[in-house]
mmCIF file of C-alpha atoms and ligand atoms in Angstrom:
data_model
loop_
_atom_site.group_PDB
_atom_site.id
_atom_site.type_symbol
_atom_site.label_atom_id
_atom_site.label_comp_id
_atom_site.label_asym_id
_atom_site.label_seq_id
_atom_site.Cartn_x
_atom_site.Cartn_y
_atom_site.Cartn_z
ATOM 1 C CA UNK A 1 172.736 5.301 163.792
ATOM 2 C CA UNK A 2 173.655 7.328 166.658
ATOM 3 C CA UNK A 3 172.448 10.523 166.227
ATOM 4 C CA UNK A 4 175.321 13.597 166.223
ATOM 5 C CA UNK A 5 174.881 15.995 168.903
ATOM 6 C CA UNK A 6 173.092 19.462 167.797
ATOM 7 C CA UNK A 7 176.168 21.727 166.478
ATOM 8 C CA UNK A 8 176.407 25.313 166.028
ATOM 9 C CA UNK A 9 179.303 25.692 162.632
ATOM 10 C CA UNK A 10 179.950 28.996 160.980
ATOM 11 C CA UNK A 11 181.367 29.785 157.998
ATOM 12 C CA UNK A 12 183.656 32.862 157.587
ATOM 13 C CA UNK A 13 184.348 33.917 153.641
ATOM 14 C CA UNK A 14 186.358 36.817 153.371
ATOM 15 C CA UNK A 15 184.976 39.402 151.085
ATOM 16 C CA UNK A 16 186.675 39.924 147.523
ATOM 17 C CA UNK A 17 189.591 38.808 149.194
ATOM 18 C CA UNK A 18 192.162 39.428 146.809
ATOM 19 C CA UNK A 19 191.270 42.709 145.990
ATOM 20 C CA UNK A 20 190.149 43.575 149.508
ATOM 21 C CA UNK A 21 193.911 42.723 150.379
ATOM 22 C CA UNK A 22 195.115 45.209 147.540
ATOM 23 C CA UNK A 23 192.798 47.995 148.677
ATOM 24 C CA UNK A 24 194.186 47.373 152.198
ATOM 25 C CA UNK A 25 197.615 47.885 150.916
ATOM 26 C CA UNK A 26 196.815 50.913 148.815
ATOM 27 C CA UNK A 27 193.642 52.861 150.452
ATOM 28 C CA UNK A 28 193.795 55.039 147.348
ATOM 29 C CA UNK A 29 192.066 52.405 145.410
ATOM 30 C CA UNK A 30 188.768 52.538 147.604
ATOM 31 C CA UNK A 31 186.072 54.176 145.168
ATOM 32 C CA UNK A 32 187.599 52.517 142.146
ATOM 33 C CA UNK A 33 186.833 49.278 140.268
ATOM 34 C CA UNK A 34 189.943 46.803 141.418
ATOM 35 C CA UNK A 35 190.577 44.086 139.294
ATOM 36 C CA UNK A 36 193.366 41.160 140.345
ATOM 37 C CA UNK A 37 194.614 39.199 137.658
ATOM 38 C CA UNK A 38 196.671 36.343 136.842
ATOM 39 C CA UNK A 39 198.848 37.293 133.827
ATOM 40 C CA UNK A 40 199.845 34.457 131.752
ATOM 41 C CA UNK A 41 202.492 36.394 130.365
ATOM 42 C CA UNK A 42 201.913 35.576 126.531
ATOM 43 C CA UNK A 43 200.610 39.034 125.812
ATOM 44 C CA UNK A 44 200.161 41.736 128.128
ATOM 45 C CA UNK A 45 196.706 41.099 128.821
ATOM 46 C CA UNK A 46 196.488 37.592 128.421
ATOM 47 C CA UNK A 47 195.172 35.565 131.633
ATOM 48 C CA UNK A 48 192.198 35.765 133.465
ATOM 49 C CA UNK A 49 190.488 37.561 136.539
ATOM 50 C CA UNK A 50 191.423 36.158 139.836
ATOM 51 C CA UNK A 51 188.945 38.195 141.395
ATOM 52 C CA UNK A 52 187.636 42.006 141.640
ATOM 53 C CA UNK A 53 186.010 43.978 143.941
ATOM 54 C CA UNK A 54 182.391 44.987 143.927
ATOM 55 C CA UNK A 55 182.350 48.002 142.218
ATOM 56 C CA UNK A 56 184.436 46.184 139.494
ATOM 57 C CA UNK A 57 181.410 43.491 139.288
ATOM 58 C CA UNK A 58 178.985 45.899 138.652
ATOM 59 C CA UNK A 59 180.529 46.363 134.978
ATOM 60 C CA UNK A 60 180.270 42.347 134.834
ATOM 61 C CA UNK A 61 183.969 41.671 135.684
ATOM 62 C CA UNK A 62 184.291 38.838 137.675
ATOM 63 C CA UNK A 63 186.308 36.111 138.896
ATOM 64 C CA UNK A 64 187.467 33.863 135.709
ATOM 65 C CA UNK A 65 186.889 35.955 132.639
ATOM 66 C CA UNK A 66 189.727 36.934 130.385
ATOM 67 C CA UNK A 67 191.792 40.075 131.190
ATOM 68 C CA UNK A 68 191.344 41.687 127.932
ATOM 69 C CA UNK A 69 187.326 41.242 128.435
ATOM 70 C CA UNK A 70 187.435 42.626 131.786
ATOM 71 C CA UNK A 71 189.503 45.726 130.163
ATOM 72 C CA UNK A 72 186.993 46.276 127.724
ATOM 73 C CA UNK A 73 184.306 46.620 130.068
ATOM 74 C CA UNK A 74 186.138 48.586 132.292
ATOM 75 C CA UNK A 75 187.462 51.140 129.587
ATOM 76 C CA UNK A 76 187.139 54.827 131.076
ATOM 77 C CA UNK A 77 186.030 53.710 134.504
ATOM 78 C CA UNK A 78 189.044 54.495 136.345
ATOM 79 C CA UNK A 79 189.838 51.367 137.006
ATOM 80 C CA UNK A 80 192.933 49.714 138.683
ATOM 81 C CA UNK A 81 194.558 46.303 137.335
ATOM 82 C CA UNK A 82 197.043 44.414 139.712
ATOM 83 C CA UNK A 83 198.827 40.949 139.514
ATOM 84 C CA UNK A 84 198.442 38.443 142.021
ATOM 85 C CA UNK A 85 200.404 38.623 144.931
ATOM 86 C CA UNK A 86 200.338 35.659 146.691
ATOM 87 C CA UNK A 87 202.332 35.597 149.472
ATOM 88 C CA UNK A 88 200.919 38.807 150.945
ATOM 89 C CA UNK A 89 197.415 37.520 150.897
ATOM 90 C CA UNK A 90 198.805 34.455 152.662
ATOM 91 C CA UNK A 91 200.010 36.548 155.214
ATOM 92 C CA UNK A 92 197.038 38.121 155.812
ATOM 93 C CA UNK A 93 194.824 34.844 155.593
ATOM 94 C CA UNK A 94 197.469 33.718 158.385
ATOM 95 C CA UNK A 95 196.773 36.457 160.692
ATOM 96 C CA UNK A 96 193.219 36.136 160.098
ATOM 97 C CA UNK A 97 193.018 32.584 160.774
ATOM 98 C CA UNK A 98 194.893 32.685 164.064
ATOM 99 C CA UNK A 99 192.489 35.574 165.219
ATOM 100 C CA UNK A 100 189.257 33.651 164.121
ATOM 101 C CA UNK A 101 190.857 30.136 166.313
ATOM 102 C CA UNK A 102 190.510 32.048 169.333
ATOM 103 C CA UNK A 103 186.778 32.245 168.846
ATOM 104 C CA UNK A 104 186.232 28.809 168.057
ATOM 105 C CA UNK A 105 186.145 25.084 169.525
ATOM 106 C CA UNK A 106 187.791 23.883 166.521
ATOM 107 C CA UNK A 107 188.759 25.416 163.251
ATOM 108 C CA UNK A 108 188.988 24.250 159.764
ATOM 109 C CA UNK A 109 190.608 26.358 157.231
ATOM 110 C CA UNK A 110 188.801 25.489 153.621
ATOM 111 C CA UNK A 111 190.680 27.732 151.794
ATOM 112 C CA UNK A 112 193.040 31.092 151.687
ATOM 113 C CA UNK A 113 189.935 32.771 152.354
ATOM 114 C CA UNK A 114 187.400 30.672 154.583
ATOM 115 C CA UNK A 115 187.049 28.493 157.426
ATOM 116 C CA UNK A 116 184.598 26.489 159.489
ATOM 117 C CA UNK A 117 184.371 27.261 163.005
ATOM 118 C CA UNK A 118 182.511 24.466 165.343
ATOM 119 C CA UNK A 119 181.804 27.173 167.864
ATOM 120 C CA UNK A 120 178.639 24.914 169.779
ATOM 121 C CA UNK A 121 180.972 25.205 173.274
ATOM 122 C CA UNK A 122 182.209 28.959 172.912
ATOM 123 C CA UNK A 123 178.463 29.502 172.149
ATOM 124 C CA UNK A 124 176.957 27.171 174.774
ATOM 125 C CA UNK A 125 174.727 26.152 171.992
ATOM 126 C CA UNK A 126 172.662 29.087 171.636
ATOM 127 C CA UNK A 127 171.929 31.030 168.469
ATOM 128 C CA UNK A 128 171.869 34.381 170.177
ATOM 129 C CA UNK A 129 175.437 34.067 171.261
ATOM 130 C CA UNK A 130 176.663 32.903 168.229
ATOM 131 C CA UNK A 131 175.367 35.672 166.364
ATOM 132 C CA UNK A 132 176.244 38.301 169.134
ATOM 133 C CA UNK A 133 179.850 36.306 169.022
ATOM 134 C CA UNK A 134 179.872 36.633 164.903
ATOM 135 C CA UNK A 135 179.699 40.733 165.186
ATOM 136 C CA UNK A 136 182.480 40.592 167.859
ATOM 137 C CA UNK A 137 184.378 38.509 165.383
ATOM 138 C CA UNK A 138 183.821 40.753 162.561
ATOM 139 C CA UNK A 139 185.116 43.936 164.971
ATOM 140 C CA UNK A 140 188.349 41.945 165.869
ATOM 141 C CA UNK A 141 189.121 41.152 162.387
ATOM 142 C CA UNK A 142 188.313 44.894 161.322
ATOM 143 C CA UNK A 143 190.430 46.152 163.871
ATOM 144 C CA UNK A 144 193.233 43.961 163.974
ATOM 145 C CA UNK A 145 193.852 43.289 160.027
ATOM 146 C CA UNK A 146 191.371 46.002 158.212
ATOM 147 C CA UNK A 147 189.338 43.487 156.286
ATOM 148 C CA UNK A 148 185.730 42.364 156.292
ATOM 149 C CA UNK A 149 183.978 38.978 155.878
ATOM 150 C CA UNK A 150 180.651 37.237 155.263
ATOM 151 C CA UNK A 151 179.532 34.523 157.560
ATOM 152 C CA UNK A 152 177.004 31.958 157.937
ATOM 153 C CA UNK A 153 175.525 30.526 161.109
ATOM 154 C CA UNK A 154 174.185 27.144 160.910
ATOM 155 C CA UNK A 155 173.621 23.549 162.447
ATOM 156 C CA UNK A 156 176.418 21.980 159.929
ATOM 157 C CA UNK A 157 178.665 22.810 157.407
ATOM 158 C CA UNK A 158 177.049 22.385 154.535
ATOM 159 C CA UNK A 159 173.825 24.788 155.630
ATOM 160 C CA UNK A 160 176.473 27.467 157.253
ATOM 161 C CA UNK A 161 178.368 27.454 153.490
ATOM 162 C CA UNK A 162 175.187 28.209 151.823
ATOM 163 C CA UNK A 163 174.016 30.956 154.358
ATOM 164 C CA UNK A 164 177.271 32.642 153.844
ATOM 165 C CA UNK A 165 176.586 33.382 150.618
ATOM 166 C CA UNK A 166 173.386 35.362 151.373
ATOM 167 C CA UNK A 167 174.419 38.503 152.486
ATOM 168 C CA UNK A 168 177.562 39.472 150.882
ATOM 169 C CA UNK A 169 179.642 41.595 151.668
ATOM 170 C CA UNK A 170 180.032 42.109 155.184
ATOM 171 C CA UNK A 171 176.995 40.013 156.325
ATOM 172 C CA UNK A 172 175.605 37.467 158.767
ATOM 173 C CA UNK A 173 173.123 34.954 157.923
ATOM 174 C CA UNK A 174 171.533 32.705 160.619
ATOM 175 C CA UNK A 175 169.940 29.584 159.860
ATOM 176 C CA UNK A 176 168.347 27.796 162.863
ATOM 177 C CA UNK A 177 167.657 24.198 162.553
ATOM 178 C CA UNK A 178 164.104 24.728 162.530
ATOM 179 C CA UNK A 179 164.437 27.306 159.496
ATOM 180 C CA UNK A 180 166.625 24.767 157.558
ATOM 181 C CA UNK A 181 163.839 23.305 155.583
ATOM 182 C CA UNK A 182 162.393 26.589 154.656
ATOM 183 C CA UNK A 183 165.894 27.746 153.654
ATOM 184 C CA UNK A 184 167.050 25.148 151.528
ATOM 185 C CA UNK A 185 164.184 23.542 149.701
ATOM 186 C CA UNK A 186 163.208 26.949 147.339
ATOM 187 C CA UNK A 187 166.929 27.043 146.028
ATOM 188 C CA UNK A 188 168.464 26.280 143.074
ATOM 189 C CA UNK A 189 170.008 22.720 142.896
ATOM 190 C CA UNK A 190 173.736 24.398 142.434
ATOM 191 C CA UNK A 191 173.606 26.152 145.978
ATOM 192 C CA UNK A 192 174.807 22.645 147.168
ATOM 193 C CA UNK A 193 178.591 22.206 147.084
ATOM 194 C CA UNK A 194 179.273 19.361 144.697
ATOM 195 C CA UNK A 195 176.539 20.645 141.920
ATOM 196 C CA UNK A 196 177.835 21.806 139.254
ATOM 197 C CA UNK A 197 176.880 22.948 135.393
ATOM 198 C CA UNK A 198 177.126 18.904 134.327
ATOM 199 C CA UNK A 199 175.185 17.882 137.282
ATOM 200 C CA UNK A 200 172.497 20.832 137.034
ATOM 201 C CA UNK A 201 171.913 19.959 133.262
ATOM 202 C CA UNK A 202 171.593 16.163 134.399
ATOM 203 C CA UNK A 203 169.010 16.878 137.154
ATOM 204 C CA UNK A 204 167.251 19.228 134.973
ATOM 205 C CA UNK A 205 166.398 16.631 132.447
ATOM 206 C CA UNK A 206 165.293 14.502 135.590
ATOM 207 C CA UNK A 207 162.861 17.270 136.248
ATOM 208 C CA UNK A 208 164.840 18.163 139.254
ATOM 209 C CA UNK A 209 165.407 22.024 139.747
ATOM 210 C CA UNK A 210 165.260 22.932 143.128
ATOM 211 C CA UNK A 211 166.605 21.255 146.056
ATOM 212 C CA UNK A 212 163.334 20.783 147.157
ATOM 213 C CA UNK A 213 162.749 18.757 143.996
ATOM 214 C CA UNK A 214 165.994 16.840 144.953
ATOM 215 C CA UNK A 215 164.821 16.299 148.369
ATOM 216 C CA UNK A 216 161.273 14.352 147.018
ATOM 217 C CA UNK A 217 163.454 12.478 144.415
ATOM 218 C CA UNK A 218 163.801 8.564 144.873
ATOM 219 C CA UNK A 219 167.110 8.237 146.523
ATOM 220 C CA UNK A 220 167.657 4.697 144.570
ATOM 221 C CA UNK A 221 167.446 6.461 141.371
ATOM 222 C CA UNK A 222 170.011 9.360 142.535
ATOM 223 C CA UNK A 223 172.136 6.411 143.395
ATOM 224 C CA UNK A 224 171.553 4.597 139.806
ATOM 225 C CA UNK A 225 172.566 7.992 137.995
ATOM 226 C CA UNK A 226 175.164 9.341 140.262
ATOM 227 C CA UNK A 227 176.902 6.449 142.152
ATOM 228 C CA UNK A 228 176.482 5.490 145.457
ATOM 229 C CA UNK A 229 178.640 8.654 147.179
ATOM 230 C CA UNK A 230 177.029 11.398 145.377
ATOM 231 C CA UNK A 231 173.815 9.913 145.287
ATOM 232 C CA UNK A 232 173.611 9.623 148.999
ATOM 233 C CA UNK A 233 175.128 13.003 149.478
ATOM 234 C CA UNK A 234 172.873 14.237 147.091
ATOM 235 C CA UNK A 235 169.917 13.100 149.097
ATOM 236 C CA UNK A 236 171.181 13.938 152.514
ATOM 237 C CA UNK A 237 172.211 17.467 151.456
ATOM 238 C CA UNK A 238 168.960 18.193 149.912
ATOM 239 C CA UNK A 239 167.385 17.351 153.373
ATOM 240 C CA UNK A 240 169.809 19.513 155.032
ATOM 241 C CA UNK A 241 171.715 16.807 156.537
ATOM 242 C CA UNK A 242 175.469 17.001 156.958
ATOM 243 C CA UNK A 243 177.037 15.168 159.820
ATOM 244 C CA UNK A 244 180.844 15.908 158.551
ATOM 245 C CA UNK A 245 182.906 17.362 161.441
ATOM 246 C CA UNK A 246 184.858 20.479 161.582
ATOM 247 C CA UNK A 247 188.192 19.125 161.847
ATOM 248 C CA UNK A 248 191.414 20.696 162.250
ATOM 249 C CA UNK A 249 193.590 20.220 158.906
ATOM 250 C CA UNK A 250 196.426 17.260 159.535
ATOM 251 C CA UNK A 251 195.039 16.438 162.653
ATOM 252 C CA UNK A 252 194.982 12.362 161.585
ATOM 253 C CA UNK A 253 197.890 10.755 160.673
ATOM 254 C CA UNK A 254 198.345 9.875 157.463
ATOM 255 C CA UNK A 255 200.030 7.855 154.336
ATOM 256 C CA UNK A 256 199.875 10.097 151.102
ATOM 257 C CA UNK A 257 201.755 11.426 148.067
ATOM 258 C CA UNK A 258 201.477 14.884 146.538
ATOM 259 C CA UNK A 259 202.722 15.492 143.183
ATOM 260 C CA UNK A 260 202.852 17.956 140.204
ATOM 261 C CA UNK A 261 200.496 17.383 137.035
ATOM 262 C CA UNK A 262 202.438 17.265 133.489
ATOM 263 C CA UNK A 263 200.125 20.396 133.006
ATOM 264 C CA UNK A 264 197.208 22.285 134.853
ATOM 265 C CA UNK A 265 193.901 20.137 133.995
ATOM 266 C CA UNK A 266 190.586 19.578 134.956
ATOM 267 C CA UNK A 267 190.284 15.998 132.903
ATOM 268 C CA UNK A 268 189.632 13.584 135.485
ATOM 269 C CA UNK A 269 191.441 10.602 133.258
ATOM 270 C CA UNK A 270 194.324 12.915 132.838
ATOM 271 C CA UNK A 271 194.454 13.208 136.980
ATOM 272 C CA UNK A 272 193.283 9.683 138.149
ATOM 273 C CA UNK A 273 196.588 8.634 135.917
ATOM 274 C CA UNK A 274 198.743 10.834 138.422
ATOM 275 C CA UNK A 275 196.596 9.456 141.412
ATOM 276 C CA UNK A 276 197.077 6.121 140.197
ATOM 277 C CA UNK A 277 200.891 6.043 140.240
ATOM 278 C CA UNK A 278 200.616 7.628 143.870
ATOM 279 C CA UNK A 279 198.045 4.528 144.900
ATOM 280 C CA UNK A 280 200.906 2.372 144.054
ATOM 281 C CA UNK A 281 203.673 3.640 146.230
ATOM 282 C CA UNK A 282 200.838 4.642 149.273
ATOM 283 C CA UNK A 283 199.830 0.942 148.836
ATOM 284 C CA UNK A 284 203.419 -0.271 149.482
ATOM 285 C CA UNK A 285 203.818 1.596 152.303
ATOM 286 C CA UNK A 286 200.515 0.987 154.468
ATOM 287 C CA UNK A 287 200.951 -3.005 153.681
ATOM 288 C CA UNK A 288 204.685 -3.068 154.818
ATOM 289 C CA UNK A 289 203.230 -1.811 158.139
ATOM 290 C CA UNK A 290 200.395 -3.803 158.238
ATOM 291 C CA UNK A 291 197.826 -1.298 158.433
ATOM 292 C CA UNK A 292 194.052 -1.377 157.227
ATOM 293 C CA UNK A 293 192.530 2.231 156.408
ATOM 294 C CA UNK A 294 189.313 3.543 156.929
ATOM 295 C CA UNK A 295 189.470 7.028 155.190
ATOM 296 C CA UNK A 296 190.462 7.736 151.639
ATOM 297 C CA UNK A 297 191.369 11.542 150.901
ATOM 298 C CA UNK A 298 192.535 13.752 148.016
ATOM 299 C CA UNK A 299 194.376 17.047 147.669
ATOM 300 C CA UNK A 300 194.175 19.479 144.715
ATOM 301 C CA UNK A 301 196.127 22.516 144.503
ATOM 302 C CA UNK A 302 194.479 24.549 142.076
ATOM 303 C CA UNK A 303 196.242 27.121 139.353
ATOM 304 C CA UNK A 304 196.040 30.062 141.757
ATOM 305 C CA UNK A 305 197.994 28.147 144.671
ATOM 306 C CA UNK A 306 194.779 27.336 147.075
ATOM 307 C CA UNK A 307 194.548 23.844 148.055
ATOM 308 C CA UNK A 308 191.660 21.979 148.825
ATOM 309 C CA UNK A 309 191.467 18.770 150.498
ATOM 310 C CA UNK A 310 188.550 15.962 150.463
ATOM 311 C CA UNK A 311 188.035 12.915 152.197
ATOM 312 C CA UNK A 312 185.580 9.582 152.372
ATOM 313 C CA UNK A 313 185.073 7.334 155.269
ATOM 314 C CA UNK A 314 184.552 3.914 154.397
ATOM 315 C CA UNK A 315 181.863 1.448 156.093
ATOM 316 C CA UNK A 316 184.865 -1.023 156.789
ATOM 317 C CA UNK A 317 188.559 -0.665 157.120
ATOM 318 C CA UNK A 318 189.914 -1.830 153.714
ATOM 319 C CA UNK A 319 193.662 -2.781 152.289
ATOM 320 C CA UNK A 320 193.016 -2.864 148.938
ATOM 321 C CA UNK A 321 194.183 -0.608 146.269
ATOM 322 C CA UNK A 322 190.814 -0.813 144.198
ATOM 323 C CA UNK A 323 189.110 0.843 147.238
ATOM 324 C CA UNK A 324 191.281 3.772 147.249
ATOM 325 C CA UNK A 325 190.992 4.115 143.643
ATOM 326 C CA UNK A 326 187.074 4.117 143.227
ATOM 327 C CA UNK A 327 187.193 6.674 146.329
ATOM 328 C CA UNK A 328 189.522 8.910 144.886
ATOM 329 C CA UNK A 329 187.612 9.090 141.451
ATOM 330 C CA UNK A 330 184.625 9.718 143.111
ATOM 331 C CA UNK A 331 186.150 12.619 145.198
ATOM 332 C CA UNK A 332 187.917 14.062 142.263
ATOM 333 C CA UNK A 333 184.525 14.395 140.148
ATOM 334 C CA UNK A 334 182.771 15.376 142.537
ATOM 335 C CA UNK A 335 185.222 18.510 143.412
ATOM 336 C CA UNK A 336 185.654 19.197 140.018
ATOM 337 C CA UNK A 337 181.860 19.991 139.936
ATOM 338 C CA UNK A 338 182.538 22.633 142.818
ATOM 339 C CA UNK A 339 184.943 24.849 140.739
ATOM 340 C CA UNK A 340 185.737 25.959 137.735
ATOM 341 C CA UNK A 341 189.588 26.027 138.394
ATOM 342 C CA UNK A 342 192.412 24.206 136.490
ATOM 343 C CA UNK A 343 194.216 21.892 139.092
ATOM 344 C CA UNK A 344 197.980 22.044 139.186
ATOM 345 C CA UNK A 345 199.100 19.461 142.119
ATOM 346 C CA UNK A 346 197.172 16.441 143.083
ATOM 347 C CA UNK A 347 197.600 13.679 146.064
ATOM 348 C CA UNK A 348 196.148 11.419 147.533
ATOM 349 C CA UNK A 349 196.148 9.613 151.480
ATOM 350 C CA UNK A 350 194.542 7.094 153.309
ATOM 351 C CA UNK A 351 194.233 7.082 157.127
ATOM 352 C CA UNK A 352 192.122 6.311 160.001
ATOM 353 C CA UNK A 353 194.575 3.260 160.483
ATOM 354 C CA UNK A 354 193.488 0.004 162.046
ATOM 355 C CA UNK A 355 196.489 -2.761 162.661
ATOM 356 C CA UNK A 356 195.432 -5.854 160.558
ATOM 357 C CA UNK A 357 194.457 -8.430 162.995
ATOM 358 C CA UNK A 358 197.613 -10.583 164.252
ATOM 359 C CA UNK A 359 195.949 -13.858 163.403
ATOM 360 C CA UNK A 360 195.503 -12.711 160.082
ATOM 361 C CA UNK A 361 198.798 -11.739 159.963
ATOM 362 C CA UNK A 362 200.225 -14.984 160.988
ATOM 363 C CA UNK A 363 197.765 -16.692 158.328
ATOM 364 C CA UNK A 364 198.826 -14.502 155.986
ATOM 365 C CA UNK A 365 202.637 -15.316 156.666
ATOM 366 C CA UNK A 366 201.896 -18.987 156.514
ATOM 367 C CA UNK A 367 200.374 -19.389 153.723
ATOM 368 C CA UNK A 368 203.203 -17.034 151.564
ATOM 369 C CA UNK A 369 205.082 -19.280 149.282
ATOM 370 C CA UNK A 370 208.588 -19.513 150.626
ATOM 371 C CA UNK A 371 211.382 -17.869 148.196
HETATM 372 N N1 DCP B 401 190.225 32.776 143.327
HETATM 373 C C1 DCP B 401 190.855 32.977 141.878
HETATM 374 N N2 DCP B 401 190.253 32.547 140.775
HETATM 375 C C2 DCP B 401 188.842 31.904 140.737
HETATM 376 C C3 DCP B 401 188.265 32.118 142.043
HETATM 377 C C4 DCP B 401 189.046 32.675 143.080
HETATM 378 O O1 DCP B 401 192.097 33.098 142.020
HETATM 379 N N3 DCP B 401 188.355 31.704 139.834
HETATM 380 C C5 DCP B 401 190.945 33.458 144.405
HETATM 381 C C6 DCP B 401 190.572 35.182 144.361
HETATM 382 C C7 DCP B 401 189.572 35.271 145.259
HETATM 383 C C8 DCP B 401 189.807 34.269 146.301
HETATM 384 O O2 DCP B 401 190.315 33.080 145.631
HETATM 385 O O3 DCP B 401 190.045 36.398 145.981
HETATM 386 C C9 DCP B 401 188.747 33.735 147.064
HETATM 387 O O4 DCP B 401 187.555 33.307 146.092
HETATM 388 P P1 DCP B 401 186.166 33.847 146.557
HETATM 389 O O5 DCP B 401 185.501 32.503 145.295
HETATM 390 O O6 DCP B 401 185.835 33.617 148.056
HETATM 391 O O7 DCP B 401 185.809 35.082 146.176
HETATM 392 P P2 DCP B 401 186.282 36.142 146.602
HETATM 393 O O8 DCP B 401 186.567 35.971 148.316
HETATM 394 O O9 DCP B 401 187.162 37.369 145.323
HETATM 395 O O10 DCP B 401 184.574 37.216 146.795
HETATM 396 P P3 DCP B 401 183.504 37.076 147.479
HETATM 397 O O11 DCP B 401 183.223 38.398 148.113
HETATM 398 O O12 DCP B 401 182.710 36.717 146.622
HETATM 399 O O13 DCP B 401 183.815 35.746 148.303
HETATM 400 CA CA1 CA B 402 185.395 35.443 149.689
HETATM 401 CA CA1 CA B 403 185.998 31.823 149.354
#
């Protein structure tokens, strides 16, 4: 394998984002516990907490808990409850992303409040410059928009993401290549993106508690238990290896479909029912164009309307349905482990096309039964 070039990657994650946006719009909220809620409308307090500011978190109020519970925990604390105003957060997010883009070689937006930046060229490959640049980015975003963020700086996306969580809010955490092992090995396994509650339980049974335990574990057995994609991913991740490039979204040409689920769900079988219908349509389209695909991607739009995409590159080009189904299934399984939110819309796509060999095409045509 060709060694990938040393990179410097940042993950910028905005602090208590929806609540911080609300504080920005109304400075009188500062100093009070602020809770942004997704009100379901069934009763006055039915629904869940979308996010809360750090003051509210001190009382155990965090994303995902029921609103009535949040209200109970904040009784008599002069707390402010507000409904989600997604359009407003999106506007601020767009402005911040375009500021950040000017500090990057490539920027990949990962969610409404998160982006990966490849800054290898911008920083001439030095961590000193990267750290100084992070401070400059913070000052710029604070001045131009008025919000704070936390950032992880590391040799790849995986480590940058974990590092961004170390000092919050308004922090900078640098993990240099020579520090990766010491940084990663003592962490609990769920520090790795994709290791959710179920995987934690399974790994615990196998005697794996820390990333260090995972790194020592036989990769063959990981593959037996978790399947090839996940097994190999877990193994590499535990060793701090992640070659996933920072990629501008929508760069590659692709053929795909998106659609809304009959109801919000986290049920893999239910989600795959929808995906299978989409695969049928996608299959017809790329077959007509005599294309082979080498990448399969999925998209999930969550109940808060944030969108996540994941993709997998195959070992060799393919042209069948089954390969798409299998890859989509694996990607959704992994993705569901990364989030507790329900999924509203889903999509599947294939990309990284090559043309089917003319000779092959000819043969196929030749052997096709005459109508
Ligand atoms: N969000 C949501 N429901 C969740 C989690 C998050 O609606 N269960 C929304 C609200 C958050 C935004 O997504 O503001 C970003 O999510 P983060 O996980 O980055 O959390 P915050 O930005 O709120 O806090 P932190 O400072 O911990 O990053
Ligand atoms: Ca955040
Ligand atoms: Ca985030």
